[in-house]
Coordinates of C-alpha atoms in Angstrom, one line a residue:
Chain A
X1 CA 42.2 59.2 -77.8
X2 CA 41.7 59.2 -74.1
X3 CA 41.8 55.7 -72.6
X4 CA 43.6 54.2 -75.5
X5 CA 47.2 53.3 -76.4
X6 CA 47.2 53.9 -80.1
X7 CA 44.1 52.0 -81.1
X8 CA 44.1 49.6 -78.1
X9 CA 42.4 50.0 -74.8
X10 CA 38.9 51.4 -74.1
X11 CA 36.2 50.5 -71.7
X12 CA 34.3 47.4 -73.0
X13 CA 32.3 46.7 -69.9
X14 CA 28.6 46.7 -68.9
X15 CA 27.1 50.2 -68.6
X16 CA 26.5 49.6 -64.9
X17 CA 30.3 49.8 -64.3
X18 CA 30.9 53.0 -66.1
X19 CA 30.4 55.4 -63.2
X20 CA 32.7 53.2 -61.1
X21 CA 35.6 53.4 -63.6
X22 CA 35.1 57.1 -63.9
X23 CA 35.2 57.5 -60.1
X24 CA 38.4 55.5 -60.1
X25 CA 39.8 57.7 -62.8
X26 CA 39.0 60.8 -60.7
X27 CA 40.5 59.3 -57.6
X28 CA 43.6 58.3 -59.5
X29 CA 44.1 61.8 -60.9
X30 CA 43.6 63.3 -57.5
X31 CA 46.0 60.8 -55.9
X32 CA 48.7 61.7 -58.4
X33 CA 48.5 65.3 -57.4
X34 CA 48.3 64.7 -53.7
X35 CA 51.8 64.9 -52.3
X36 CA 50.7 63.7 -48.9
X37 CA 49.1 60.5 -50.3
X38 CA 52.2 59.9 -52.4
X39 CA 54.4 60.1 -49.4
X40 CA 52.2 57.8 -47.5
X41 CA 52.4 55.2 -50.3
X42 CA 56.2 55.6 -50.6
X43 CA 56.5 55.1 -46.8
X44 CA 54.5 51.9 -47.1
X45 CA 56.5 50.7 -50.0
X46 CA 59.7 51.3 -48.0
X47 CA 58.9 50.3 -44.5
X48 CA 56.3 47.6 -45.2
X49 CA 56.9 46.1 -48.6
X50 CA 60.7 46.4 -48.6
X51 CA 61.5 48.9 -51.4
X52 CA 63.8 49.7 -53.0
X53 CA 64.6 46.2 -54.2
X54 CA 68.3 45.5 -55.0
X55 CA 69.7 44.5 -58.4
X56 CA 71.9 41.4 -58.1
X57 CA 74.7 40.7 -60.6
X58 CA 74.3 37.0 -61.3
X59 CA 78.0 36.1 -61.4
X60 CA 78.1 32.4 -61.7
X61 CA 75.2 32.3 -64.2
X62 CA 76.9 35.0 -66.3
X63 CA 80.2 33.1 -66.3
X64 CA 78.4 29.9 -67.3
X65 CA 76.4 31.5 -70.2
X66 CA 78.7 34.2 -71.5
X67 CA 76.5 37.3 -70.9
X68 CA 76.3 39.7 -68.0
X69 CA 73.1 39.0 -66.1
X70 CA 71.5 41.5 -63.8
X71 CA 68.4 40.6 -61.8
X72 CA 65.9 43.1 -60.5
X73 CA 64.9 41.4 -57.3
X74 CA 61.1 41.9 -57.0
X75 CA 61.1 38.4 -55.5
X76 CA 62.5 40.0 -52.3
X77 CA 59.4 42.1 -51.7
X78 CA 57.0 41.3 -48.9
X79 CA 54.6 38.6 -50.2
X80 CA 57.2 37.5 -52.7
X81 CA 56.4 39.3 -55.9
X82 CA 56.0 42.7 -57.6
X83 CA 52.2 42.5 -57.1
X84 CA 52.3 44.3 -53.8
X85 CA 53.5 47.6 -55.5
X86 CA 50.0 47.8 -57.1
X87 CA 47.9 46.4 -54.3
X88 CA 49.1 48.9 -51.8
X89 CA 48.5 51.7 -54.2
X90 CA 45.0 50.6 -55.2
X91 CA 44.0 49.8 -51.6
X92 CA 44.8 53.4 -50.8
X93 CA 42.6 54.5 -53.8
X94 CA 39.9 52.3 -52.4
X95 CA 39.9 54.1 -49.1
X96 CA 40.2 57.4 -51.0
X97 CA 36.9 56.5 -52.7
X98 CA 35.2 55.6 -49.4
X99 CA 34.8 52.0 -50.4
X100 CA 35.2 49.2 -47.8
X101 CA 35.4 46.0 -49.8
X102 CA 37.9 44.9 -52.4
X103 CA 37.7 42.0 -54.7
X104 CA 40.4 40.6 -56.9
X105 CA 41.2 37.8 -59.4
X106 CA 44.3 35.7 -59.0
X107 CA 46.1 33.1 -61.2
X108 CA 49.3 32.1 -59.5
X109 CA 47.9 33.5 -56.2
X110 CA 50.6 36.1 -55.9
X111 CA 48.2 39.0 -56.7
X112 CA 45.6 37.4 -54.4
X113 CA 48.1 37.2 -51.5
X114 CA 49.2 40.8 -52.2
X115 CA 45.6 42.0 -52.2
X116 CA 44.7 40.1 -49.1
X117 CA 47.8 41.6 -47.4
X118 CA 47.0 45.2 -48.4
X119 CA 43.4 44.6 -47.2
X120 CA 44.6 43.3 -43.9
X121 CA 46.9 46.3 -43.5
X122 CA 44.3 48.9 -44.4
X123 CA 41.3 47.2 -42.7
X124 CA 39.3 46.3 -45.9
X125 CA 37.0 43.4 -46.5
X126 CA 38.5 41.1 -49.1
X127 CA 37.2 38.5 -51.5
X128 CA 39.6 36.7 -54.0
X129 CA 38.4 34.8 -57.0
X130 CA 40.6 31.9 -58.2
X131 CA 40.0 29.2 -60.8
X132 CA 39.7 25.7 -59.4
X133 CA 42.7 24.5 -61.5
X134 CA 44.9 27.2 -60.0
X135 CA 43.7 26.5 -56.5
X136 CA 45.0 23.0 -57.0
X137 CA 48.4 24.0 -58.5
X138 CA 49.1 27.0 -56.2
X139 CA 47.8 25.6 -53.0
X140 CA 50.2 27.3 -50.6
X141 CA 49.0 30.7 -51.8
X142 CA 45.3 29.7 -51.1
X143 CA 46.3 29.0 -47.5
X144 CA 48.2 32.3 -47.2
X145 CA 45.2 34.3 -48.4
X146 CA 42.9 32.6 -45.9
X147 CA 45.3 33.2 -43.1
X148 CA 45.4 36.9 -44.1
X149 CA 41.6 37.1 -43.6
X150 CA 40.5 37.0 -47.2
X151 CA 37.6 34.8 -48.4
X152 CA 38.8 32.7 -51.4
X153 CA 36.0 31.9 -53.8
X154 CA 36.8 29.0 -56.1
X155 CA 35.6 29.5 -59.7
X156 CA 34.4 26.3 -61.4
X157 CA 33.3 27.8 -64.7
X158 CA 35.0 27.7 -68.2
X159 CA 38.7 26.7 -68.1
X160 CA 38.8 27.3 -64.3
X161 CA 41.9 29.4 -64.6
X162 CA 42.7 33.2 -64.5
X163 CA 40.4 34.2 -67.3
X164 CA 37.4 32.7 -65.5
X165 CA 38.5 34.2 -62.2
X166 CA 38.3 37.6 -63.9
X167 CA 34.9 36.9 -65.3
X168 CA 33.7 36.0 -61.8
X169 CA 35.2 39.1 -60.3
X170 CA 33.6 41.3 -62.9
X171 CA 30.2 39.7 -62.1
X172 CA 30.7 40.4 -58.4
X173 CA 31.7 44.0 -59.2
X174 CA 28.6 44.7 -61.4
X175 CA 26.5 43.4 -58.5
X176 CA 28.3 45.2 -55.6
X177 CA 29.6 48.2 -57.4
X178 CA 28.4 50.7 -54.8
X179 CA 30.5 49.3 -52.0
X180 CA 33.3 47.5 -53.8
X181 CA 36.5 48.3 -55.6
X182 CA 37.8 45.7 -58.1
X183 CA 41.5 45.6 -57.5
X184 CA 42.7 44.4 -60.9
X185 CA 46.2 42.8 -60.7
X186 CA 47.6 43.4 -64.1
X187 CA 47.7 46.1 -66.8
X188 CA 44.5 44.7 -68.2
X189 CA 40.8 45.6 -67.9
X190 CA 38.9 48.8 -68.9
X191 CA 40.5 52.2 -68.7
X192 CA 41.9 53.5 -66.4
X193 CA 43.1 50.1 -64.9
X194 CA 45.9 49.5 -67.4
X195 CA 47.3 53.0 -66.6
X196 CA 46.7 52.7 -62.8
X197 CA 48.5 49.4 -62.6
X198 CA 51.3 50.6 -64.9
X199 CA 51.7 53.7 -62.7
X200 CA 52.1 51.8 -59.5
X201 CA 54.4 49.2 -61.1
X202 CA 56.7 51.7 -62.9
X203 CA 58.6 52.1 -59.6
X204 CA 60.4 48.9 -60.8
X205 CA 61.8 50.5 -63.9
X206 CA 62.6 53.8 -62.1
X207 CA 64.7 52.1 -59.5
X208 CA 66.4 49.9 -62.1
X209 CA 67.3 52.9 -64.3
X210 CA 68.8 54.7 -61.3
X211 CA 70.9 51.7 -60.5
X212 CA 72.5 51.8 -63.9
X213 CA 72.8 55.5 -64.1
X214 CA 74.7 55.5 -60.8
X215 CA 77.2 53.1 -62.5
X216 CA 77.4 55.1 -65.7
X217 CA 76.0 52.6 -68.2
X218 CA 72.7 51.0 -69.3
X219 CA 71.9 47.4 -70.0
X220 CA 71.8 46.3 -73.7
X221 CA 68.5 44.5 -73.1
X222 CA 65.7 44.3 -70.6
X223 CA 63.8 41.1 -70.4
X224 CA 60.5 40.3 -68.6
X225 CA 57.8 37.7 -68.7
X226 CA 54.3 38.7 -70.0
X227 CA 51.0 37.3 -68.9
X228 CA 48.7 40.3 -68.5
X229 CA 52.0 42.2 -68.5
X230 CA 52.3 44.2 -65.3
X231 CA 55.9 43.4 -64.3
X232 CA 57.0 43.9 -67.9
X233 CA 55.3 47.3 -68.2
X234 CA 56.7 48.2 -64.8
X235 CA 60.3 47.6 -65.8
X236 CA 60.0 48.7 -69.5
X237 CA 58.7 52.1 -68.5
X238 CA 62.1 52.9 -67.0
X239 CA 63.9 52.2 -70.3
X240 CA 61.4 52.9 -73.1
X241 CA 63.0 56.2 -74.1
X242 CA 66.5 54.8 -74.2
X243 CA 68.4 52.8 -76.8
X244 CA 67.8 49.6 -74.9
X245 CA 66.3 46.4 -76.4
X246 CA 63.0 45.6 -74.6
X247 CA 61.9 41.9 -74.8
X248 CA 58.6 40.5 -73.5
X249 CA 58.5 36.7 -73.1
X250 CA 55.1 35.0 -73.3
X251 CA 54.3 31.4 -72.2
X252 CA 55.1 29.1 -75.0
X253 CA 53.5 26.1 -73.2
X254 CA 54.1 22.8 -75.0
X255 CA 53.5 23.9 -78.7
X256 CA 51.8 26.3 -81.1
X257 CA 48.5 24.6 -81.5
X258 CA 45.4 26.2 -79.8
X259 CA 45.3 25.2 -76.1
X260 CA 49.0 24.4 -75.9
X261 CA 50.3 27.9 -75.2
X262 CA 49.4 31.4 -74.0
X263 CA 51.2 33.3 -76.8
X264 CA 48.6 36.1 -77.1
X265 CA 50.9 38.6 -78.8
X266 CA 52.7 36.0 -80.8
X267 CA 49.8 34.1 -82.2
X268 CA 46.7 36.1 -81.3
X269 CA 45.0 39.0 -83.1
X270 CA 43.2 42.1 -82.0
X271 CA 39.9 41.4 -80.1
X272 CA 37.8 42.4 -77.1
X273 CA 37.9 40.8 -73.7
X274 CA 37.7 41.9 -70.1
X275 CA 37.1 45.5 -70.8
X276 CA 39.8 46.2 -73.4
X277 CA 40.6 46.0 -77.1
X278 CA 43.9 44.3 -77.3
X279 CA 45.5 41.1 -78.6
X280 CA 43.5 38.0 -77.8
X281 CA 43.5 34.3 -78.6
X282 CA 40.1 33.5 -80.2
X283 CA 38.6 31.3 -82.9
X284 CA 36.9 32.3 -86.1
X285 CA 33.6 32.7 -84.3
X286 CA 35.0 35.1 -81.7
X287 CA 35.1 32.6 -78.9
X288 CA 38.1 32.8 -76.6
X289 CA 40.4 29.9 -77.0
X290 CA 41.7 27.7 -74.2
X291 CA 45.3 28.4 -73.2
X292 CA 48.0 26.5 -71.4
X293 CA 51.1 27.3 -69.4
X294 CA 52.9 25.5 -66.6
X295 CA 52.8 28.8 -64.9
X296 CA 49.4 29.9 -63.6
X297 CA 50.3 33.6 -63.7
X298 CA 50.9 33.5 -67.5
X299 CA 48.0 31.1 -68.3
X300 CA 45.8 33.9 -69.9
X301 CA 44.4 34.4 -73.4
X302 CA 44.5 38.2 -73.2
X303 CA 47.2 40.8 -72.6
X304 CA 47.3 44.5 -71.6
X305 CA 46.5 47.0 -74.3
X306 CA 49.8 48.9 -73.9
X307 CA 51.7 45.8 -74.8
X308 CA 49.5 45.5 -78.0
X309 CA 50.5 49.1 -78.8
X310 CA 54.2 48.4 -78.1
X311 CA 54.1 45.3 -80.3
X312 CA 52.6 47.2 -83.2
X313 CA 55.0 50.1 -82.9
X314 CA 57.9 47.6 -82.8
X315 CA 59.4 49.2 -79.6
X316 CA 59.2 45.9 -77.8
X317 CA 60.0 42.5 -79.2
X318 CA 57.6 39.8 -78.0
X319 CA 58.8 36.3 -78.0
X320 CA 58.2 33.1 -76.0
X321 CA 59.6 30.4 -73.8
X322 CA 58.3 26.8 -73.6
X323 CA 57.3 25.1 -70.4
X324 CA 60.4 22.9 -70.4
X325 CA 62.8 25.7 -70.9
X326 CA 61.2 27.7 -68.1
X327 CA 61.5 24.7 -65.8
X328 CA 65.2 24.2 -66.6
X329 CA 65.8 27.9 -66.0
X330 CA 64.1 27.5 -62.7
X331 CA 66.5 24.8 -61.7
X332 CA 69.5 26.6 -63.1
X333 CA 69.0 29.8 -61.2
X334 CA 68.4 27.9 -58.0
X335 CA 71.6 25.9 -58.3
X336 CA 73.9 28.6 -59.7
X337 CA 72.7 31.6 -57.8
X338 CA 70.8 30.3 -54.8
X339 CA 67.7 32.1 -55.9
X340 CA 64.5 30.1 -56.5
X341 CA 62.5 32.1 -59.1
X342 CA 58.8 32.1 -59.7
X343 CA 57.8 29.9 -62.7
X344 CA 56.5 33.2 -64.3
X345 CA 59.9 34.9 -64.1
X346 CA 61.6 31.7 -65.1
X347 CA 60.1 32.3 -68.6
X348 CA 62.2 35.4 -69.0
X349 CA 65.3 33.5 -67.8
X350 CA 64.4 30.5 -69.9
X351 CA 64.3 32.6 -73.1
X352 CA 67.7 34.1 -72.3
X353 CA 69.4 30.8 -71.6
X354 CA 67.9 29.2 -74.7
X355 CA 69.2 32.2 -76.8
X356 CA 72.6 32.6 -75.1
X357 CA 74.5 33.2 -78.4
X358 CA 72.4 36.2 -79.2
X359 CA 73.3 37.8 -75.9
X360 CA 76.9 36.9 -75.8
X361 CA 78.9 39.6 -74.1
X362 CA 75.8 41.7 -73.5
X363 CA 74.5 43.2 -70.4
X364 CA 71.0 41.9 -69.8
X365 CA 68.6 42.9 -67.1
X366 CA 65.9 40.4 -66.2
X367 CA 62.9 41.4 -64.0
X368 CA 62.8 38.6 -61.4
X369 CA 59.2 39.4 -60.7
X370 CA 58.6 36.8 -58.0
X371 CA 60.0 34.0 -56.0
X372 CA 59.3 30.3 -56.6
X373 CA 58.3 28.9 -53.2
X374 CA 54.7 28.5 -54.4
X375 CA 55.9 26.4 -57.4
X376 CA 57.7 23.6 -55.6
X377 CA 54.7 21.4 -55.9
X378 CA 54.6 21.7 -59.7
X379 CA 58.4 21.5 -60.2
X380 CA 59.1 18.7 -57.8
X381 CA 55.7 17.0 -57.7
X382 CA 56.3 15.1 -60.9
X383 CA 53.6 16.9 -62.8
X384 CA 55.9 17.3 -65.8
Chain B
X1 CA 6.8 46.8 -76.0
X2 CA 7.0 43.3 -74.7
X3 CA 10.1 41.3 -75.6
X4 CA 11.7 37.9 -75.0
X5 CA 15.4 37.0 -75.1
X6 CA 16.3 33.6 -76.3
X7 CA 19.7 32.1 -77.0
X8 CA 19.9 31.3 -80.8
X9 CA 19.7 27.6 -81.4
X10 CA 19.1 26.7 -77.8
X11 CA 18.4 24.0 -76.9
X12 CA 18.3 23.4 -80.7
X13 CA 17.2 25.4 -83.7
X14 CA 13.9 23.5 -84.2
X15 CA 12.8 24.1 -80.6
X16 CA 14.1 27.7 -80.7
X17 CA 12.0 28.5 -83.9
X18 CA 8.9 26.9 -82.3
X19 CA 9.5 29.1 -79.2
X20 CA 9.6 32.2 -81.3
X21 CA 6.2 31.3 -82.9
X22 CA 4.8 30.8 -79.4
X23 CA 6.1 34.2 -78.4
X24 CA 4.4 35.8 -81.3
X25 CA 1.1 34.0 -80.7
X26 CA 1.1 35.0 -77.0
X27 CA 1.4 38.7 -77.6
X28 CA 5.1 39.6 -77.6
X29 CA 6.3 42.4 -79.9
X30 CA 9.9 41.7 -80.3
X31 CA 12.6 39.1 -79.8
X32 CA 16.2 39.4 -78.8
X33 CA 18.2 36.7 -80.4
X34 CA 21.2 35.9 -78.3
X35 CA 24.4 35.0 -80.1
X36 CA 26.5 33.2 -77.5
X37 CA 29.9 34.2 -76.3
X38 CA 32.4 32.1 -74.3
X39 CA 32.9 34.7 -71.6
X40 CA 29.6 36.5 -70.9
X41 CA 30.4 38.8 -68.0
X42 CA 26.9 40.3 -67.8
X43 CA 25.2 37.0 -67.5
X44 CA 24.3 35.0 -64.5
X45 CA 25.0 31.2 -64.1
X46 CA 22.0 30.0 -66.0
X47 CA 22.6 32.0 -69.2
X48 CA 26.3 31.4 -69.0
X49 CA 25.7 27.7 -69.0
X50 CA 23.1 28.0 -71.8
X51 CA 25.6 30.0 -73.9
X52 CA 28.3 27.4 -73.4
X53 CA 26.0 24.6 -74.4
X54 CA 24.9 26.5 -77.5
X55 CA 28.6 27.1 -78.5
X56 CA 29.3 23.4 -78.1
X57 CA 26.3 22.7 -80.4
X58 CA 27.9 24.9 -83.1
X59 CA 25.9 28.1 -82.6
X60 CA 27.8 31.0 -84.1
X61 CA 27.2 34.4 -85.7
X62 CA 26.8 32.6 -89.1
X63 CA 24.3 30.0 -87.8
X64 CA 22.3 32.8 -86.1
X65 CA 22.4 34.9 -89.2
X66 CA 21.0 32.0 -91.3
X67 CA 18.1 31.7 -88.9
X68 CA 17.4 35.5 -88.9
X69 CA 17.4 35.5 -92.7
X70 CA 14.9 32.6 -92.8
X71 CA 12.5 34.2 -90.2
X72 CA 9.2 35.0 -91.8
X73 CA 7.2 36.0 -88.7
X74 CA 6.1 39.5 -87.6
X75 CA 8.1 40.0 -84.4
X76 CA 10.7 42.7 -84.5
X77 CA 14.2 41.3 -84.4
X78 CA 17.0 42.5 -82.2
X79 CA 20.3 40.7 -81.6
X80 CA 22.0 40.6 -78.3
X81 CA 25.6 39.5 -78.0
X82 CA 29.1 40.5 -76.8
X83 CA 31.6 42.8 -78.6
X84 CA 34.1 40.2 -79.6
X85 CA 31.6 38.1 -81.5
X86 CA 30.8 41.0 -83.8
X87 CA 34.4 42.1 -84.0
X88 CA 35.5 38.7 -85.1
X89 CA 33.0 38.8 -88.0
X90 CA 34.2 42.3 -88.9
X91 CA 32.0 45.2 -87.7
X92 CA 31.1 46.4 -91.2
X93 CA 30.2 43.0 -92.5
X94 CA 28.2 42.1 -89.3
X95 CA 26.2 45.3 -89.5
X96 CA 25.4 44.9 -93.2
X97 CA 24.4 41.2 -92.9
X98 CA 22.2 41.7 -89.8
X99 CA 20.5 44.7 -91.5
X100 CA 19.8 42.7 -94.6
X101 CA 18.4 39.9 -92.4
X102 CA 15.9 42.4 -91.0
X103 CA 17.4 43.1 -87.6
X104 CA 16.3 46.5 -86.2
X105 CA 19.2 47.0 -83.7
X106 CA 21.9 45.3 -81.7
X107 CA 22.4 45.1 -77.9
X108 CA 26.0 44.5 -77.0
X109 CA 26.3 43.7 -73.3
X110 CA 29.9 44.8 -72.9
X111 CA 29.6 47.9 -75.1
X112 CA 28.6 50.8 -72.9
X113 CA 27.1 53.9 -74.5
X114 CA 30.5 55.7 -74.5
X115 CA 32.1 53.1 -76.7
X116 CA 29.4 53.1 -79.4
X117 CA 31.7 55.5 -81.2
X118 CA 34.3 52.7 -81.4
X119 CA 31.9 50.4 -83.2
X120 CA 30.6 53.2 -85.4
X121 CA 34.0 54.4 -86.5
X122 CA 34.8 50.8 -87.4
X123 CA 31.9 50.5 -89.8
X124 CA 29.0 49.3 -87.6
X125 CA 26.0 51.2 -88.9
X126 CA 23.0 49.3 -87.4
X127 CA 21.4 51.0 -84.4
X128 CA 23.2 50.2 -81.2
X129 CA 20.8 50.1 -78.2
X130 CA 21.8 52.5 -75.4
X131 CA 21.7 51.5 -71.8
X132 CA 20.4 53.1 -68.6
X133 CA 21.2 51.6 -65.2
X134 CA 20.5 52.2 -61.5
X135 CA 24.0 53.8 -61.5
X136 CA 23.2 56.3 -64.3
X137 CA 24.1 59.8 -63.4
X138 CA 22.3 63.0 -64.5
X139 CA 24.9 63.6 -67.2
X140 CA 24.2 60.1 -68.6
X141 CA 20.5 60.7 -68.6
X142 CA 20.8 64.0 -70.4
X143 CA 22.6 62.1 -73.2
X144 CA 20.0 59.4 -73.3
X145 CA 17.3 62.1 -73.9
X146 CA 18.9 62.7 -77.3
X147 CA 18.8 59.1 -78.5
X148 CA 16.5 58.8 -81.5
X149 CA 16.9 55.2 -82.6
X150 CA 15.9 51.9 -81.2
X151 CA 15.0 52.0 -77.5
X152 CA 16.6 52.6 -74.1
X153 CA 17.5 49.3 -72.5
X154 CA 17.1 50.0 -68.7
X155 CA 19.1 47.4 -66.8
X156 CA 16.9 47.5 -63.8
X157 CA 19.1 45.6 -61.3
X158 CA 22.8 45.9 -60.3
X159 CA 24.1 42.6 -61.2
X160 CA 24.0 39.9 -63.8
X161 CA 21.0 38.4 -65.7
X162 CA 18.7 36.2 -63.6
X163 CA 18.7 38.4 -60.5
X164 CA 15.5 39.5 -58.8
X165 CA 13.3 42.4 -60.2
X166 CA 13.0 44.8 -57.3
X167 CA 14.0 48.3 -58.3
X168 CA 14.6 50.7 -55.4
X169 CA 12.9 54.1 -55.2
X170 CA 15.9 55.9 -56.7
X171 CA 15.9 53.6 -59.7
X172 CA 12.2 54.0 -60.2
X173 CA 12.6 57.7 -60.3
X174 CA 15.3 57.4 -63.0
X175 CA 13.0 55.1 -65.0
X176 CA 10.2 57.5 -64.7
X177 CA 12.3 60.5 -65.7
X178 CA 13.6 58.8 -68.8
X179 CA 10.1 57.5 -69.7
X180 CA 8.9 61.1 -69.7
X181 CA 11.9 62.7 -71.4
X182 CA 13.3 60.3 -74.0
X183 CA 12.4 60.3 -77.7
X184 CA 12.4 56.5 -77.8
X185 CA 10.7 53.9 -75.6
X186 CA 12.2 52.8 -72.3
X187 CA 12.3 49.0 -71.9
X188 CA 13.2 47.3 -68.6
X189 CA 15.4 44.2 -68.6
X190 CA 17.2 41.9 -66.0
X191 CA 15.3 40.1 -63.3
X192 CA 11.8 40.1 -64.8
X193 CA 10.3 36.7 -64.6
X194 CA 6.7 36.6 -63.5
X195 CA 3.4 38.1 -64.7
X196 CA 3.5 40.4 -61.6
X197 CA 7.0 41.6 -62.6
X198 CA 5.8 42.2 -66.1
X199 CA 2.8 44.2 -64.9
X200 CA 4.9 46.3 -62.6
X201 CA 7.5 46.9 -65.5
X202 CA 4.7 48.1 -67.8
X203 CA 3.5 50.6 -65.2
X204 CA 7.1 51.9 -64.8
X205 CA 8.2 52.0 -68.4
X206 CA 7.1 51.4 -72.0
X207 CA 8.1 47.8 -72.0
X208 CA 10.1 44.9 -70.7
X209 CA 12.2 42.1 -71.9
X210 CA 12.5 38.7 -70.2
X211 CA 15.6 36.6 -70.6
X212 CA 16.7 34.1 -68.0
X213 CA 13.2 32.9 -67.1
X214 CA 12.3 32.4 -70.7
X215 CA 15.4 30.3 -71.5
X216 CA 14.9 28.3 -68.2
X217 CA 11.3 27.5 -69.2
X218 CA 12.3 26.5 -72.6
X219 CA 15.1 24.2 -71.3
X220 CA 12.5 22.4 -69.1
X221 CA 10.2 21.8 -72.1
X222 CA 8.2 23.6 -74.8
X223 CA 4.9 22.9 -73.0
X224 CA 6.1 24.6 -69.8
X225 CA 7.4 27.5 -72.0
X226 CA 4.1 27.8 -73.8
X227 CA 1.9 28.1 -70.8
X228 CA 4.3 30.5 -69.1
X229 CA 4.6 32.6 -72.3
X230 CA 0.8 33.0 -72.6
X231 CA 0.6 34.1 -69.0
X232 CA 3.2 36.8 -69.2
X233 CA 2.6 37.8 -72.8
X234 CA -1.0 38.7 -72.1
X235 CA -0.2 41.5 -69.6

């Protein structure tokens, strides 16, 4: 069915927004056929964002752990994470639709910074919603967004994290739908957002696949962290038709009780939130459960509908990494390779290090989706 | 068709039941019983807060159902909630239980007309109320003309609940068109709070429903609610 991945997806949003998502769908279809627009985006990705990103063979880490570790270096992109692939694309769609204002949610602040950056570059008004808890723990990114000319609105409702920032952005959108595009940062939300974001992020997988094809082999496994799931979809799409293990790593937090983790695919069940039917963490009355992760970007009770589909079909294995294992991976990569990873990406690494026997002698590609400068306060600040 | 929206069990079930009696005595025709959801994206700050308090006080689908079953008054009953609340119960079971409790139809704030089929194909058989909005296009309105159950809920403002009722000319034209072409009544919601709003709504459409203002009045005391209710219910 259109707008669904298997049985997951759909458009579970107030009626007022339906014309806007249909307008986006039309703009997206037109964009995909417009060679000139594609060229313009490719040009921006290359000369502005810094694509293609390299793949680094992590030699010392590989020697220490007994596998062959390759890192897709999205951390080297302008603004420090894969988020810019999507924000440049959607900002172009915004102009295409004749809208002048963009709004976005942000958890870790990486999507907020990438949105504010694209807005500055293309001359759009920009408002970012961010939960009060995240404003506190990702303070450097708040300053960056303001510097880039965006207005940061602090959300003090609910759990005051990413979920509530999305609620606030949806409420803004329903009020200002005529002038405003909601630039969603992950493969979540109503159709066509999961597909739009996946399309713009699939450049990661395309480049990675080319790298291995040039060398005449493929990795045995591709590992990525999953919050909403945009960096994971981006890299998985390059390998989904190959005999390559795909592994998505959710935030295991501190334990498996409600409120201790963000293992949506691992411990949730199908439900409806933020526009899509997908896996969700909720109680017996349908109320969304609190979640926890040391990483603000993974601290979310939902997940993109394509991941729900990939879980059910068994094509992707979804697993988890606890806070402490992510933190040690953060330190380990910094010391052994001179690369400070984002806490989000550290979950993919943490899973790998924790399960080193399973990957012994294997070639593993990890999507290093972002850099960790924003996380120094959490890691060194004695919060854990 | 004059309707009131109240959050089930808010501020408590005794006050809520009393408020429903007052609504009936003051001339309202139907009541929308809100079953609260943790993440109500169509609601403004006041109803969001009320929903959170109600959830904290243990209000759930089951508790609301209990009240609906026990209701002996003459107001028509509708339920207003969000998709996941019904999904969690099971759409088939939710539909059956609500129908047996005498509920005429269900308004699901995050279920647009085009997704009704998702609910229906998963066993939800009670009438789902269709929406019109200031953003509705000609093609949307053509489809609404074919609706033959419940009513058309015209969300009269762009925004969340608790905004201000002030439909622009284009919106008024859409309301007028639907009023003259639909098989079922057109009811205006969102932003209506005063007697004057209610009067204007009745001139534009077949009816109205008041939510935020009703819940606000009730939270400030049953006496305040009662005098306000008699004022707007008599239009």
